Amino acid sequence: MSGLYIPSPYFSLHGDLALALRQGTGKTNLSVILAWPDAERAKQKSDLKIEYSATQLNIDMPILARVSIPNALYFEAGPMVSFNVYSKSKAEITDIFGTETYEENGDLNVAEFDIVTGVGVTQSIGKSMIDFDLRFVIGLTRISDGKDSPKTWQGLLNVTYWFL
């Protein structure tokens, strides 16, 4: 659902309430060296392969300021708060001994804050309008409490039909 307040042809405020399914995966290879306090024991090395995936279902609420060039295009920017409704993560770690799988539900933060920027065009259809826009979302907060946890990074293509 979206709302658009248009006080002038050049400036407007745009708010959304959206349900967003986010999925991400990552792979890495690394080596671990185990050193013993006893100098007579040899160091041991193990090569690891780690595969990680995360799924989130969020409610996104951006509030964007829109600057328009009438009959051409518009630019939008503003903050977004995102509330996590469901999350699931899975890590598979493979080494010479086999594969271990670790799964967690609800391990991601309840809320995150982001900055949204975008560019788009508006087309008139009779008394209504349709927007086509491309948005970029940059996370300000991490998706979990870990220091090395990623921040949101998204590209969105939106089509909005306005009932006016």
mmCIF file of C-alpha atoms in Angstrom:
data_model
loop_
_atom_site.group_PDB
_atom_site.id
_atom_site.type_symbol
_atom_site.label_atom_id
_atom_site.label_comp_id
_atom_site.label_asym_id
_atom_site.label_seq_id
_atom_site.Cartn_x
_atom_site.Cartn_y
_atom_site.Cartn_z
ATOM 1 C CA MET A 1 0.000 0.000 0.000
ATOM 2 C CA SER A 2 1.247 3.462 -0.829
ATOM 3 C CA GLY A 3 0.236 7.024 -0.181
ATOM 4 C CA LEU A 4 1.263 10.165 -2.048
ATOM 5 C CA TYR A 5 0.782 13.732 -0.796
ATOM 6 C CA ILE A 6 1.313 16.268 -3.609
ATOM 7 C CA PRO A 7 1.463 19.873 -2.303
ATOM 8 C CA SER A 8 3.060 21.113 -5.577
ATOM 9 C CA PRO A 9 3.951 19.719 -9.024
ATOM 10 C CA TYR A 10 7.643 19.776 -8.011
ATOM 11 C CA PHE A 11 7.569 18.281 -4.506
ATOM 12 C CA SER A 12 5.622 15.474 -2.815
ATOM 13 C CA LEU A 13 5.821 12.985 0.052
ATOM 14 C CA HIS A 14 5.546 9.267 -0.635
ATOM 15 C CA GLY A 15 4.944 6.604 2.038
ATOM 16 C CA ASP A 16 4.719 2.830 1.625
ATOM 17 C CA LEU A 17 3.697 -0.157 3.683
ATOM 18 C CA ALA A 18 5.119 -3.267 1.991
ATOM 19 C CA LEU A 19 5.650 -6.940 2.744
ATOM 20 C CA ALA A 20 9.161 -7.929 1.610
ATOM 21 C CA LEU A 21 10.630 -11.416 1.184
ATOM 22 C CA ARG A 22 14.431 -11.237 1.303
ATOM 23 C CA GLN A 23 16.815 -14.082 0.614
ATOM 24 C CA GLY A 24 20.587 -14.153 0.505
ATOM 25 C CA THR A 25 23.344 -16.724 0.179
ATOM 26 C CA GLY A 26 27.100 -16.727 0.491
ATOM 27 C CA LYS A 27 30.009 -19.161 0.127
ATOM 28 C CA THR A 28 33.580 -19.021 1.337
ATOM 29 C CA ASN A 29 36.627 -21.238 1.583
ATOM 30 C CA LEU A 30 39.160 -20.851 4.371
ATOM 31 C CA SER A 31 41.879 -22.695 6.243
ATOM 32 C CA VAL A 32 42.116 -23.115 9.999
ATOM 33 C CA ILE A 33 45.388 -23.870 11.777
ATOM 34 C CA LEU A 34 45.227 -25.423 15.231
ATOM 35 C CA ALA A 35 48.312 -24.742 17.361
ATOM 36 C CA TRP A 36 48.845 -26.626 20.616
ATOM 37 C CA PRO A 37 50.367 -25.187 23.814
ATOM 38 C CA ASP A 38 52.684 -28.213 23.801
ATOM 39 C CA ALA A 39 55.532 -27.317 21.399
ATOM 40 C CA GLU A 40 56.167 -30.992 20.606
ATOM 41 C CA ARG A 41 52.736 -31.448 19.012
ATOM 42 C CA ALA A 42 52.598 -30.461 15.371
ATOM 43 C CA LYS A 43 50.184 -27.807 14.163
ATOM 44 C CA GLN A 44 47.119 -29.145 12.373
ATOM 45 C CA LYS A 45 45.496 -27.551 9.327
ATOM 46 C CA SER A 46 41.975 -28.030 8.024
ATOM 47 C CA ASP A 47 40.425 -26.525 4.897
ATOM 48 C CA LEU A 48 36.807 -25.456 5.368
ATOM 49 C CA LYS A 49 34.010 -24.704 2.936
ATOM 50 C CA ILE A 50 31.167 -22.639 4.434
ATOM 51 C CA GLU A 51 27.800 -22.062 2.758
ATOM 52 C CA TYR A 52 25.340 -19.668 4.424
ATOM 53 C CA SER A 53 21.778 -18.736 3.530
ATOM 54 C CA ALA A 54 19.230 -16.461 5.192
ATOM 55 C CA THR A 55 15.535 -15.839 4.558
ATOM 56 C CA GLN A 56 13.584 -12.903 5.990
ATOM 57 C CA LEU A 57 9.987 -11.765 5.795
ATOM 58 C CA ASN A 58 9.814 -8.071 6.691
ATOM 59 C CA ILE A 59 7.326 -5.223 6.803
ATOM 60 C CA ASP A 60 9.020 -2.216 5.157
ATOM 61 C CA MET A 61 7.863 1.358 5.796
ATOM 62 C CA PRO A 62 9.761 4.015 3.820
ATOM 63 C CA ILE A 63 8.860 7.724 3.931
ATOM 64 C CA LEU A 64 10.337 9.441 0.889
ATOM 65 C CA ALA A 65 10.626 13.043 -0.219
ATOM 66 C CA ARG A 66 10.036 13.266 -3.970
ATOM 67 C CA VAL A 67 11.359 16.012 -6.231
ATOM 68 C CA SER A 68 9.729 15.969 -9.674
ATOM 69 C CA ILE A 69 10.483 17.376 -13.076
ATOM 70 C CA PRO A 70 6.897 17.467 -14.423
ATOM 71 C CA ASN A 71 6.236 15.219 -17.435
ATOM 72 C CA ALA A 72 9.791 13.830 -17.195
ATOM 73 C CA LEU A 73 11.062 12.044 -14.068
ATOM 74 C CA TYR A 74 11.340 12.222 -10.295
ATOM 75 C CA PHE A 75 13.944 11.556 -7.620
ATOM 76 C CA GLU A 76 13.088 10.168 -4.167
ATOM 77 C CA ALA A 77 15.065 9.781 -0.961
ATOM 78 C CA GLY A 78 14.327 9.155 2.698
ATOM 79 C CA PRO A 79 14.488 6.801 5.664
ATOM 80 C CA MET A 80 12.973 3.341 5.920
ATOM 81 C CA VAL A 81 12.235 1.230 8.979
ATOM 82 C CA SER A 82 11.867 -2.513 8.460
ATOM 83 C CA PHE A 83 10.316 -4.908 10.995
ATOM 84 C CA ASN A 84 11.264 -8.581 10.818
ATOM 85 C CA VAL A 85 8.262 -10.919 10.994
ATOM 86 C CA TYR A 86 10.086 -14.195 10.223
ATOM 87 C CA SER A 87 13.726 -15.194 9.778
ATOM 88 C CA LYS A 88 15.600 -18.422 9.198
ATOM 89 C CA SER A 89 19.307 -18.977 8.622
ATOM 90 C CA LYS A 90 21.311 -22.046 7.689
ATOM 91 C CA ALA A 91 25.071 -22.651 7.691
ATOM 92 C CA GLU A 92 26.766 -25.747 6.254
ATOM 93 C CA ILE A 93 30.415 -26.253 7.199
ATOM 94 C CA THR A 94 32.353 -28.924 5.302
ATOM 95 C CA ASP A 95 35.840 -30.161 6.215
ATOM 96 C CA ILE A 96 37.769 -33.453 5.978
ATOM 97 C CA PHE A 97 35.491 -34.988 8.605
ATOM 98 C CA GLY A 98 32.239 -34.270 6.752
ATOM 99 C CA THR A 99 29.500 -31.639 6.768
ATOM 100 C CA GLU A 100 27.776 -30.093 9.775
ATOM 101 C CA THR A 101 24.552 -28.103 9.365
ATOM 102 C CA TYR A 102 23.392 -25.381 11.756
ATOM 103 C CA GLU A 103 19.921 -23.844 11.447
ATOM 104 C CA GLU A 104 18.323 -21.055 13.454
ATOM 105 C CA ASN A 105 14.883 -19.446 13.431
ATOM 106 C CA GLY A 106 14.330 -15.873 14.607
ATOM 107 C CA ASP A 107 18.027 -15.059 14.893
ATOM 108 C CA LEU A 108 17.865 -11.727 13.036
ATOM 109 C CA ASN A 109 17.114 -8.306 14.565
ATOM 110 C CA VAL A 110 13.482 -7.313 14.981
ATOM 111 C CA ALA A 111 14.001 -3.876 13.385
ATOM 112 C CA GLU A 112 16.492 -2.306 11.010
ATOM 113 C CA PHE A 113 16.918 1.204 9.666
ATOM 114 C CA ASP A 114 17.833 2.011 6.064
ATOM 115 C CA ILE A 115 18.213 4.881 3.603
ATOM 116 C CA VAL A 116 16.271 4.679 0.333
ATOM 117 C CA THR A 117 17.052 6.549 -2.894
ATOM 118 C CA GLY A 118 15.311 6.195 -6.210
ATOM 119 C CA VAL A 119 14.496 7.531 -9.627
ATOM 120 C CA GLY A 120 11.309 7.028 -11.625
ATOM 121 C CA VAL A 121 8.776 8.254 -14.150
ATOM 122 C CA THR A 122 5.046 8.941 -13.825
ATOM 123 C CA GLN A 123 2.607 8.331 -16.665
ATOM 124 C CA SER A 124 -0.964 9.643 -16.669
ATOM 125 C CA ILE A 125 -3.727 7.172 -17.456
ATOM 126 C CA GLY A 126 -6.968 9.128 -17.683
ATOM 127 C CA LYS A 127 -7.527 10.611 -14.215
ATOM 128 C CA SER A 128 -5.077 8.179 -12.574
ATOM 129 C CA MET A 129 -1.292 7.772 -12.665
ATOM 130 C CA ILE A 130 1.176 4.903 -12.847
ATOM 131 C CA ASP A 131 4.747 5.111 -11.475
ATOM 132 C CA PHE A 132 7.734 3.084 -12.663
ATOM 133 C CA ASP A 133 10.747 3.464 -10.397
ATOM 134 C CA LEU A 134 14.073 1.947 -9.487
ATOM 135 C CA ARG A 135 15.145 2.160 -5.825
ATOM 136 C CA PHE A 136 18.358 1.429 -3.983
ATOM 137 C CA VAL A 137 18.241 0.570 -0.253
ATOM 138 C CA ILE A 138 21.344 0.942 1.924
ATOM 139 C CA GLY A 139 21.262 -0.510 5.448
ATOM 140 C CA LEU A 140 22.305 1.676 8.365
ATOM 141 C CA THR A 141 22.000 -1.095 10.976
ATOM 142 C CA ARG A 142 23.146 -4.711 10.805
ATOM 143 C CA ILE A 143 20.577 -7.497 10.346
ATOM 144 C CA SER A 144 21.781 -9.286 13.519
ATOM 145 C CA ASP A 145 23.837 -8.544 16.631
ATOM 146 C CA GLY A 146 27.091 -10.032 15.302
ATOM 147 C CA LYS A 147 29.936 -7.563 14.611
ATOM 148 C CA ASP A 148 30.506 -9.112 11.176
ATOM 149 C CA SER A 149 26.795 -9.336 10.344
ATOM 150 C CA PRO A 150 25.876 -7.800 6.960
ATOM 151 C CA LYS A 151 23.747 -4.732 6.383
ATOM 152 C CA THR A 152 20.835 -4.666 3.949
ATOM 153 C CA TRP A 153 21.710 -3.831 0.351
ATOM 154 C CA GLN A 154 18.808 -4.007 -2.107
ATOM 155 C CA GLY A 155 17.779 -2.962 -5.575
ATOM 156 C CA LEU A 156 14.028 -2.699 -6.212
ATOM 157 C CA LEU A 157 11.975 -2.234 -9.366
ATOM 158 C CA ASN A 158 8.497 -0.911 -8.523
ATOM 159 C CA VAL A 159 5.318 -0.354 -10.511
ATOM 160 C CA THR A 160 2.595 1.589 -8.658
ATOM 161 C CA TYR A 161 -0.917 2.322 -9.926
ATOM 162 C CA TRP A 162 -2.410 5.326 -8.118
ATOM 163 C CA PHE A 163 -6.130 5.424 -7.430
ATOM 164 C CA LEU A 164 -6.829 9.164 -7.308
#
